[in-house]
CSV table of C-alpha atoms in Angstrom, one decimal:
chain,number,residue,atom,x,y,z
A,1,HIS,CA,-3.5,-10.0,13.3
A,2,SER,CA,-4.3,-6.3,13.4
A,3,SER,CA,-4.2,-6.3,17.2
A,4,ARG,CA,-0.7,-8.0,17.1
A,5,LEU,CA,0.6,-5.2,14.7
A,6,SER,CA,-0.8,-2.5,16.9
A,7,HIS,CA,1.0,-3.9,19.9
A,8,LEU,CA,4.2,-4.1,18.0
A,9,SER,CA,4.0,-0.5,16.8
A,10,PHE,CA,3.3,0.7,20.3
A,11,PHE,CA,6.4,-1.2,21.5
A,12,PHE,CA,8.7,0.4,19.0
A,13,LEU,CA,7.3,3.9,19.6
A,14,SER,CA,7.8,3.4,23.3
A,15,PHE,CA,11.4,2.2,22.9
A,16,PHE,CA,12.1,5.2,20.6
A,17,LEU,CA,10.6,7.7,23.0
A,18,SER,CA,12.5,6.2,26.0
A,19,PHE,CA,15.8,6.3,24.0
A,20,PHE,CA,15.5,9.9,22.6
A,21,PRO,CA,16.0,11.8,25.9
A,22,VAL,CA,19.2,9.6,26.5
A,23,CYS,CA,20.5,10.6,23.1
A,24,TRP,CA,19.5,14.3,23.5
A,25,GLY,CA,21.2,14.6,26.9
A,26,ALA,CA,24.4,12.8,26.0
A,27,ASN,CA,26.1,16.0,24.8
A,28,GLY,CA,25.3,17.7,28.0
A,29,ILE,CA,26.8,14.8,30.0
A,30,TYR,CA,30.0,14.8,28.0
A,31,ALA,CA,30.2,18.7,28.2
A,32,GLN,CA,29.9,18.5,32.0
A,33,LYS,CA,32.5,15.7,32.1
A,34,LEU,CA,34.9,17.7,29.8
A,35,LEU,CA,34.5,20.9,31.9
A,36,ASN,CA,35.4,19.0,35.0
A,37,ASP,CA,38.5,17.2,33.3
A,38,LEU,CA,39.8,20.5,31.9
A,39,PHE,CA,39.6,22.6,35.0
A,40,ARG,CA,40.6,20.1,37.6
A,41,ASN,CA,44.2,21.4,37.8
A,42,TYR,CA,43.8,24.6,35.7
A,43,THR,CA,44.6,28.2,36.9
A,44,SER,CA,43.6,31.4,35.1
A,45,ALA,CA,46.3,33.5,36.8
A,46,LEU,CA,49.3,32.2,34.8
A,47,ARG,CA,50.2,32.5,31.2
A,48,PRO,CA,49.1,29.3,29.4
A,49,VAL,CA,52.5,28.2,27.9
A,50,GLU,CA,54.5,25.1,28.6
A,51,ASP,CA,57.8,26.9,28.9
A,52,THR,CA,57.9,30.3,30.6
A,53,GLU,CA,60.3,31.4,27.8
A,54,ASP,CA,57.7,30.8,25.1
A,55,ILE,CA,56.0,33.7,23.5
A,56,LEU,CA,52.1,33.5,23.4
A,57,ASN,CA,50.6,34.9,20.1
A,58,VAL,CA,47.3,36.8,20.3
A,59,THR,CA,45.5,37.6,17.1
A,60,LEU,CA,43.5,40.8,17.3
A,61,GLN,CA,40.6,41.7,14.9
A,62,ILE,CA,38.4,44.7,15.2
A,63,THR,CA,34.9,45.2,13.7
A,64,LEU,CA,33.6,48.7,13.5
A,65,SER,CA,29.8,48.7,14.2
A,66,GLN,CA,28.9,52.4,14.7
A,67,ILE,CA,30.5,55.9,15.2
A,68,ILE,CA,28.5,57.2,18.2
A,69,ASP,CA,29.9,60.6,18.5
A,70,MET,CA,32.8,62.9,17.5
A,71,ASP,CA,33.4,65.6,20.1
A,72,GLU,CA,35.6,68.0,18.2
A,73,ARG,CA,35.8,70.5,21.1
A,74,ASN,CA,37.1,67.9,23.6
A,75,GLN,CA,38.8,65.7,20.9
A,76,ILE,CA,37.1,62.4,21.8
A,77,LEU,CA,35.8,59.8,19.5
A,78,SER,CA,33.1,57.4,20.8
A,79,ALA,CA,32.7,54.2,18.8
A,80,TYR,CA,30.9,50.9,19.1
A,81,LEU,CA,33.4,48.0,18.3
A,82,TRP,CA,33.3,44.2,18.2
A,83,ILE,CA,36.7,43.0,19.4
A,84,ARG,CA,37.9,39.5,18.7
A,85,GLN,CA,41.0,38.0,20.4
A,86,VAL,CA,42.3,34.5,19.4
A,87,TRP,CA,45.1,32.5,21.2
A,88,ILE,CA,46.3,29.0,22.0
A,89,ASP,CA,45.9,27.7,25.5
A,90,LYS,CA,48.2,24.6,25.9
A,91,TYR,CA,46.3,23.4,29.0
A,92,LEU,CA,42.9,23.3,27.4
A,93,THR,CA,43.2,20.5,24.9
A,94,TRP,CA,41.3,17.3,24.6
A,95,ASP,CA,40.7,14.4,22.3
A,96,LYS,CA,37.2,14.8,20.9
A,97,ASP,CA,36.7,11.1,20.4
A,98,ASN,CA,36.8,10.5,24.2
A,99,TYR,CA,33.9,12.9,24.5
A,100,ASP,CA,31.5,11.8,21.9
A,101,GLY,CA,33.0,14.0,19.1
A,102,LEU,CA,32.6,17.2,21.2
A,103,ASP,CA,35.0,19.6,19.6
A,104,THR,CA,34.0,23.1,21.1
A,105,ILE,CA,32.6,24.3,24.4
A,106,ARG,CA,31.5,27.8,25.5
A,107,ILE,CA,32.2,28.8,28.9
A,108,PRO,CA,32.4,32.1,30.9
A,109,GLY,CA,35.4,34.1,30.2
A,110,SER,CA,36.5,34.4,33.8
A,111,TYR,CA,37.2,30.6,33.9
A,112,VAL,CA,40.2,30.9,31.5
A,113,TRP,CA,43.3,33.1,31.3
A,114,ARG,CA,42.7,36.1,29.0
A,115,PRO,CA,45.3,38.6,27.7
A,116,ASP,CA,45.1,42.1,29.3
A,117,ILE,CA,45.0,43.9,25.9
A,118,VAL,CA,43.6,47.5,26.5
A,119,LEU,CA,43.1,50.6,24.5
A,120,TYR,CA,46.2,52.8,25.1
A,121,ASN,CA,44.7,56.1,24.1
A,122,SER,CA,41.4,55.6,26.1
A,123,ALA,CA,39.6,58.8,27.2
A,124,ASP,CA,36.9,57.2,29.2
A,125,ASP,CA,36.6,58.6,32.7
A,126,HIS,CA,35.1,55.3,34.0
A,127,PHE,CA,37.8,53.1,32.5
A,128,THR,CA,35.2,50.6,31.1
A,129,SER,CA,36.5,47.7,29.1
A,130,THR,CA,35.0,45.1,27.0
A,131,MET,CA,31.8,43.2,28.0
A,132,ASP,CA,32.5,40.0,30.1
A,133,THR,CA,31.1,37.5,27.5
A,134,ASN,CA,31.7,33.7,27.0
A,135,VAL,CA,34.7,32.3,25.3
A,136,VAL,CA,34.7,29.5,22.7
A,137,ILE,CA,37.3,26.8,23.3
A,138,ARG,CA,38.2,24.3,20.6
A,139,HIS,CA,39.7,20.8,21.1
A,140,ASP,CA,43.1,21.9,19.9
A,141,GLY,CA,43.3,24.6,22.6
A,142,GLN,CA,42.3,27.6,20.5
A,143,ILE,CA,40.4,30.1,22.4
A,144,MET,CA,38.2,32.8,20.7
A,145,TRP,CA,36.9,35.7,22.7
A,146,ASP,CA,34.3,38.0,21.0
A,147,ALA,CA,33.3,40.9,23.1
A,148,PRO,CA,31.5,44.2,22.2
A,149,ALA,CA,32.8,47.5,23.6
A,150,ILE,CA,31.9,51.2,23.5
A,151,THR,CA,35.2,53.0,23.5
A,152,LYS,CA,36.1,56.6,24.0
A,153,SER,CA,39.4,57.4,22.5
A,154,SER,CA,41.5,60.6,22.2
A,155,CYS,CA,41.6,61.9,18.8
A,156,LYS,CA,43.7,64.8,17.5
A,157,VAL,CA,41.2,66.9,15.5
A,158,ASP,CA,42.4,69.3,12.9
A,159,VAL,CA,39.6,71.9,12.0
A,160,SER,CA,41.7,74.0,9.6
A,161,PHE,CA,39.2,73.1,6.7
A,162,PHE,CA,36.1,72.9,8.7
A,163,PRO,CA,33.4,72.1,7.5
A,164,PHE,CA,35.2,70.5,4.6
A,165,ASP,CA,37.7,68.6,6.8
A,166,ALA,CA,38.8,65.0,7.1
A,167,GLN,CA,40.0,63.5,10.3
A,168,GLN,CA,42.2,60.5,11.2
A,169,CYS,CA,41.6,58.9,14.6
A,170,ARG,CA,44.0,56.2,15.9
A,171,LEU,CA,42.9,53.3,18.3
A,172,THR,CA,46.0,51.6,19.7
A,173,TYR,CA,45.6,48.3,21.4
A,174,GLY,CA,48.4,46.5,23.3
A,175,SER,CA,49.1,44.5,26.5
A,176,TRP,CA,49.4,46.5,29.7
A,177,THR,CA,51.7,44.2,31.7
A,178,TYR,CA,53.2,41.6,29.2
A,179,ASN,CA,56.1,42.7,27.0
A,180,GLY,CA,56.9,41.4,23.5
A,181,ASN,CA,59.0,38.5,24.8
A,182,GLN,CA,55.9,37.2,26.7
A,183,LEU,CA,53.0,38.1,24.6
A,184,ASP,CA,53.0,39.1,20.9
A,185,ILE,CA,50.0,40.8,19.2
A,186,LEU,CA,49.2,40.1,15.5
A,187,ASN,CA,46.6,41.7,13.4
A,188,ALA,CA,44.2,39.3,11.8
A,189,MET,CA,43.5,41.5,8.7
A,190,GLU,CA,45.1,44.5,7.0
A,191,SER,CA,42.2,46.7,8.2
A,192,ALA,CA,39.2,46.6,10.4
A,193,ASP,CA,36.0,44.9,9.3
A,194,LEU,CA,33.5,47.5,8.1
A,195,ALA,CA,30.9,45.1,6.7
A,196,ASP,CA,28.5,45.7,9.5
A,197,LEU,CA,29.0,49.4,9.9
A,198,VAL,CA,26.0,51.6,10.5
A,199,ASP,CA,26.1,54.8,8.4
A,200,ASN,CA,26.7,58.0,10.4
A,201,VAL,CA,24.8,61.1,9.4
A,202,GLU,CA,27.8,63.5,10.0
A,203,TRP,CA,30.9,61.4,9.1
A,204,GLU,CA,31.7,59.1,6.2
A,205,VAL,CA,34.1,56.3,6.9
A,206,LEU,CA,36.8,56.1,4.2
A,207,GLY,CA,38.7,53.2,5.7
A,208,MET,CA,40.3,51.8,8.9
A,209,PRO,CA,43.7,50.2,8.1
A,210,ALA,CA,45.7,48.3,10.8
A,211,LYS,CA,49.4,48.4,11.5
A,212,ARG,CA,51.5,46.5,13.9
A,213,ASN,CA,54.2,48.4,15.9
A,214,VAL,CA,56.9,47.5,18.2
A,215,ILE,CA,57.9,50.3,20.5
A,216,LEU,CA,60.7,50.6,23.1
A,217,TYR,CA,59.4,52.8,25.9
A,218,GLY,CA,61.8,54.8,28.1
A,219,CYS,CA,60.7,52.9,31.3
A,220,CYS,CA,61.5,49.5,30.1
A,221,ALA,CA,64.2,47.7,28.1
A,222,ASP,CA,61.8,45.2,26.6
A,223,PRO,CA,59.8,45.9,23.4
A,224,TYR,CA,56.1,46.2,23.6
A,225,PRO,CA,54.1,45.4,20.5
A,226,ASP,CA,50.8,47.0,19.7
A,227,VAL,CA,48.3,47.1,16.8
A,228,THR,CA,47.1,50.7,15.7
A,229,TYR,CA,43.9,51.1,13.7
A,230,THR,CA,43.6,54.4,11.9
A,231,LEU,CA,40.0,55.4,11.4
A,232,LYS,CA,39.8,57.8,8.3
A,233,LEU,CA,36.7,60.0,8.4
A,234,LYS,CA,35.4,62.6,6.1
A,235,ARG,CA,32.7,65.1,7.2
A,236,ARG,CA,29.5,65.4,5.5
A,237,ALA,CA,29.3,69.2,5.0
A,238,SER,CA,25.7,69.6,3.8
A,239,PHE,CA,24.4,70.5,7.3
A,240,TYR,CA,27.0,73.2,7.9
A,241,VAL,CA,26.7,74.6,4.3
A,242,PHE,CA,23.0,75.1,4.6
A,243,ASN,CA,22.9,76.4,8.1
A,244,LEU,CA,26.2,78.4,8.6
A,245,LEU,CA,27.8,79.1,5.2
A,246,ILE,CA,24.9,80.0,2.8
A,247,PRO,CA,23.3,82.5,5.3
A,248,CYS,CA,26.7,84.1,5.9
A,249,VAL,CA,27.2,84.5,2.0
A,250,MET,CA,23.8,86.0,1.7
A,251,ILE,CA,24.4,88.5,4.5
A,252,SER,CA,27.7,89.3,3.0
A,253,PHE,CA,26.2,90.4,-0.2
A,254,LEU,CA,24.0,92.9,1.8
A,255,ALA,CA,27.2,94.8,2.9
A,256,PRO,CA,28.0,96.4,-0.5
A,257,LEU,CA,24.4,97.5,-1.0
A,258,GLY,CA,25.0,100.0,1.8
A,259,PHE,CA,26.9,102.1,-0.8
A,260,TYR,CA,23.8,102.1,-3.0
A,261,LEU,CA,21.6,103.6,-0.4
A,262,PRO,CA,21.0,107.3,-0.8
A,263,ALA,CA,23.0,109.4,1.6
A,264,ASP,CA,20.0,111.4,2.8
A,265,SER,CA,18.2,108.2,3.9
A,266,GLY,CA,20.1,108.0,7.1
A,267,GLU,CA,20.3,104.1,6.9
A,268,LYS,CA,23.7,103.6,5.4
A,269,VAL,CA,25.6,103.2,8.6
A,270,SER,CA,22.7,101.3,10.3
A,271,LEU,CA,22.8,98.6,7.5
A,272,GLY,CA,26.6,98.0,8.0
A,273,VAL,CA,26.2,97.7,11.8
A,274,THR,CA,23.3,95.4,11.4
A,275,VAL,CA,25.2,93.1,9.0
A,276,MET,CA,28.2,93.1,11.4
A,277,LEU,CA,26.0,92.0,14.4
A,278,ALA,CA,24.5,89.2,12.3
A,279,LEU,CA,27.9,87.8,11.3
A,280,THR,CA,29.0,88.0,14.9
A,281,VAL,CA,26.2,85.7,16.0
A,282,PHE,CA,27.3,83.2,13.3
A,283,GLN,CA,30.9,83.5,14.4
A,284,LEU,CA,30.0,82.7,18.0
A,285,LEU,CA,28.1,79.5,16.9
A,286,VAL,CA,31.2,78.3,15.2
A,287,ALA,CA,33.4,79.2,18.1
A,288,GLU,CA,31.2,76.9,20.4
A,289,ILE,CA,31.7,73.9,18.2
A,290,MET,CA,35.4,74.2,17.5
A,291,PRO,CA,38.2,73.4,20.0
A,292,PRO,CA,40.1,76.4,21.4
A,293,SER,CA,43.2,75.8,19.3
A,294,GLU,CA,45.5,77.9,17.1
A,295,ASN,CA,44.2,76.4,14.0
A,296,VAL,CA,41.4,78.8,12.8
A,297,PRO,CA,38.7,76.9,10.8
A,298,LEU,CA,38.1,77.8,7.1
A,299,ILE,CA,34.6,79.1,7.8
A,300,GLY,CA,36.0,81.1,10.7
A,301,LYS,CA,38.6,82.8,8.4
A,302,TYR,CA,35.7,83.5,6.0
A,303,TYR,CA,33.6,85.1,8.8
A,304,ILE,CA,36.7,87.2,10.0
A,305,ALA,CA,37.4,88.4,6.3
A,306,THR,CA,33.8,89.2,5.8
A,307,MET,CA,33.6,91.2,9.0
A,308,THR,CA,36.7,93.0,8.2
A,309,MET,CA,35.3,93.9,4.8
A,310,ILE,CA,32.1,95.2,6.4
A,311,THR,CA,34.1,97.2,9.0
A,312,ALA,CA,35.9,98.8,6.1
A,313,SER,CA,32.7,99.5,4.2
A,314,THR,CA,31.2,101.1,7.2
A,315,ALA,CA,34.2,103.3,7.7
A,316,LEU,CA,34.2,104.3,4.0
A,317,THR,CA,30.5,105.0,4.2
A,318,ILE,CA,31.1,107.5,7.1
A,319,PHE,CA,33.9,109.1,5.1
A,320,ILE,CA,31.7,109.4,2.0
A,321,MET,CA,28.8,110.8,3.9
A,322,ASN,CA,31.1,113.5,5.2
A,323,ILE,CA,32.0,114.4,1.5
A,324,HIS,CA,28.3,114.3,0.6
A,325,HIS,CA,27.2,116.7,3.4
A,326,CYS,CA,30.0,119.4,2.7
A,327,GLY,CA,28.8,122.8,3.8
A,328,PRO,CA,29.0,126.2,2.1
A,329,GLU,CA,32.4,126.7,3.7
A,330,ALA,CA,33.8,123.7,1.7
A,331,LYS,CA,36.7,124.4,-0.6
A,332,PRO,CA,36.2,123.7,-4.4
A,333,VAL,CA,36.8,120.3,-5.8
A,334,PRO,CA,40.4,120.0,-6.8
A,335,ASN,CA,41.2,119.7,-10.5
A,336,TRP,CA,42.7,116.2,-10.2
A,337,ALA,CA,39.5,115.0,-8.5
A,338,LYS,CA,37.3,116.5,-11.3
A,339,LYS,CA,39.4,114.8,-14.0
A,340,PHE,CA,40.0,111.4,-12.3
A,341,ILE,CA,36.8,110.9,-10.3
A,342,LEU,CA,34.2,112.8,-12.2
A,343,GLN,CA,35.5,111.9,-15.6
A,344,TYR,CA,37.3,108.6,-15.7
A,345,LEU,CA,36.1,106.9,-12.5
A,346,ALA,CA,32.5,107.8,-13.3
A,347,ARG,CA,32.7,106.1,-16.7
A,348,ILE,CA,34.2,103.0,-15.2
A,349,CYS,CA,31.4,102.7,-12.6
A,350,PHE,CA,28.7,103.4,-15.2
A,351,VAL,CA,27.7,106.8,-13.6
A,352,TYR,CA,27.3,109.1,-16.7
A,353,GLU,CA,25.2,112.0,-15.4
A,354,VAL,CA,27.6,113.4,-13.0
A,355,GLY,CA,30.4,114.7,-15.3
A,356,GLU,CA,28.5,117.1,-17.5
A,357,ASN,CA,28.1,120.0,-15.2
A,358,CYS,CA,31.4,119.4,-13.5
A,359,MET,CA,33.4,120.2,-16.6
A,360,THR,CA,31.9,123.7,-17.2
A,361,SER,CA,34.2,126.5,-16.4
A,362,GLN,CA,33.4,128.8,-13.4
A,363,ARG,CA,32.0,132.2,-14.5
A,364,PRO,CA,34.2,135.1,-13.5
A,365,ARG,CA,32.7,137.5,-10.9
A,366,LEU,CA,31.6,140.8,-12.3
A,367,GLN,CA,33.6,143.7,-11.0
A,368,SER,CA,31.7,146.6,-9.5
A,369,SER,CA,32.4,150.0,-11.0
A,370,GLN,CA,32.3,152.4,-8.2
A,371,ASP,CA,34.4,155.1,-9.9
A,372,GLY,CA,31.8,156.0,-12.6
A,373,TYR,CA,31.9,155.3,-16.3
A,374,ARG,CA,34.6,155.7,-18.7
A,375,ASP,CA,34.0,157.5,-22.0
A,376,HIS,CA,35.4,156.6,-25.3
A,377,ASP,CA,38.3,158.9,-24.7
A,378,GLY,CA,39.3,157.1,-21.4
A,379,GLY,CA,38.5,159.8,-19.0
A,380,LEU,CA,36.3,159.6,-15.9
A,381,LYS,CA,33.2,161.7,-15.9
A,382,ALA,CA,30.8,161.8,-12.9
A,383,GLN,CA,27.5,161.9,-14.7
A,384,CYS,CA,25.3,160.2,-12.2
A,385,LYS,CA,23.3,161.7,-9.5
A,386,CYS,CA,23.4,160.5,-5.9
A,387,GLU,CA,20.1,158.5,-6.2
A,388,GLN,CA,21.3,156.6,-9.2
A,389,GLN,CA,24.6,155.7,-7.5
A,390,HIS,CA,22.8,154.4,-4.4
A,391,LEU,CA,20.4,152.3,-6.6
A,392,MET,CA,23.4,150.9,-8.5
A,393,ARG,CA,25.2,149.8,-5.4
A,394,ASN,CA,22.0,147.9,-4.2
A,395,ILE,CA,21.7,146.1,-7.5
A,396,GLU,CA,25.4,145.1,-7.5
A,397,TYR,CA,25.0,143.8,-3.9
A,398,VAL,CA,22.0,141.7,-4.8
A,399,ALA,CA,23.8,140.4,-8.0
A,400,ASN,CA,26.9,139.5,-6.0
A,401,CYS,CA,24.9,137.7,-3.3
A,402,TYR,CA,23.1,135.6,-6.0
A,403,ARG,CA,26.5,134.8,-7.7
A,404,ASP,CA,28.0,133.7,-4.3
A,405,GLN,CA,24.9,131.5,-3.6
A,406,ARG,CA,25.1,129.9,-7.1
A,407,ALA,CA,28.9,129.3,-6.5
A,408,THR,CA,28.3,127.7,-3.1
A,409,ALA,CA,25.5,125.5,-4.6
A,410,LYS,CA,27.8,124.5,-7.4
A,411,ARG,CA,30.6,123.5,-5.0
A,412,THR,CA,28.2,121.6,-2.8
A,413,GLY,CA,26.7,119.8,-5.9
A,414,GLU,CA,30.2,118.8,-7.1
A,415,TRP,CA,31.1,117.2,-3.7
A,416,LYS,CA,27.8,115.3,-3.8
A,417,LYS,CA,28.7,114.1,-7.2
A,418,VAL,CA,32.1,113.1,-6.0
A,419,ALA,CA,30.5,111.1,-3.2
A,420,LYS,CA,28.1,109.4,-5.5
A,421,VAL,CA,30.9,108.2,-7.8
A,422,LEU,CA,32.9,106.9,-4.8
A,423,ASP,CA,29.7,105.1,-3.5
A,424,ARG,CA,29.4,103.4,-6.8
A,425,PHE,CA,33.0,102.5,-7.1
A,426,PHE,CA,33.3,101.0,-3.6
A,427,MET,CA,30.0,99.2,-4.2
A,428,TRP,CA,31.4,97.3,-7.2
A,429,LEU,CA,34.7,96.8,-5.6
A,430,PHE,CA,33.1,95.2,-2.5
A,431,PHE,CA,30.8,93.1,-4.6
A,432,ILE,CA,33.8,91.7,-6.5
A,433,MET,CA,35.5,91.0,-3.1
A,434,VAL,CA,32.5,89.1,-1.7
A,435,PHE,CA,32.0,87.1,-4.9
A,436,PHE,CA,35.7,85.9,-5.0
A,437,MET,CA,35.7,85.2,-1.2
A,438,SER,CA,32.4,83.1,-1.6
A,439,LEU,CA,33.8,81.4,-4.6
A,440,LEU,CA,37.0,80.4,-2.8
A,441,ILE,CA,35.3,78.8,0.2
A,442,MET,CA,32.7,77.1,-2.1
A,443,GLY,CA,35.5,75.6,-4.1
A,444,LYS,CA,36.7,73.7,-1.1
A,445,ALA,CA,33.5,71.7,-1.2
A,446,ILE,CA,34.1,70.3,-4.7
């Protein structure tokens, strides 16, 4: 009895194993039969419509996968896209019941007619299009063609607010040879699909809305529809703030300190020239990135304003050093300068020690008496001997020389005090200018 059961089990197992390959290969047989039946009299050269007057609708959907590069200088956007095109082919329909319930097949795209939808604003020098992938055909004639593509499109870049700028790049898709009376393009969604987007380190994607347009070109009387995707980008400015902006701000605050240096140190002009050269290097770095357009970027305006300020501070430093090193032949300080600079301006600039000696009146020069002495009656009497007169002349000469020297030193000291007050005044003035300029450009980042 047990041997009979074992023989029966072996029979059923052998029958099942022999029947399984037949069932497994049935779909392949029906797919081959379906492929032969569909393409027996099919041609991929003609538009798949029953009447030539019919309009073939193509639904377009774009999925943005990655932003590869944004070349601001050449104004080219490189992006990795997934492009889906769906249309109805009237000649590729079948009854799925006649083919064992087979409702879809996947075949090479070159077997079927495909719309010649291209990127109008392409900037690729090799004219590469989408990858030649398979198409999915349903039993009702719907064809879905999904193909990845790396596109290079022209993008008008506005760098007026660099590095706090936002860009809008348009990707326009349309048929190259078919007009709107033969092929119509519809957008599948109101915007591109951003679910699988890979984050970019430099750009933040704000959205990618889609809009269908119908344009009449001057060459042709027929309308040409297209779908335009507007990619909205915002630059991540952290890299440029830490590498271009903050060093410039720090260097700019060194320029007013040139007024604080002592005039006798001989480094006042050297500091201004060194700061100017440092800013020139940063200006060249920005110029290499930006396109050569009339729109000057915000950071470029900041550099130019700072360099102009440093040029003015260097010129004023040279002027103040001239005042500081006035020689003995210099004229006395005018009264208006004594009152305005050494009195009022010194207090405003917190320089209190320069106004004390400047307000003292100048001592009158003693007159020499070469005619002798007058007595109480007003008459002149020559009562000195020749030796006493000679000695008196020598003493008066020495006293006059000493008075002249003190007067010259006093004039020179007053001019030095004027130069010191002007140094402090321009130092605070330029500090305020640098602060407000830095505050203005940093406010753009908020």
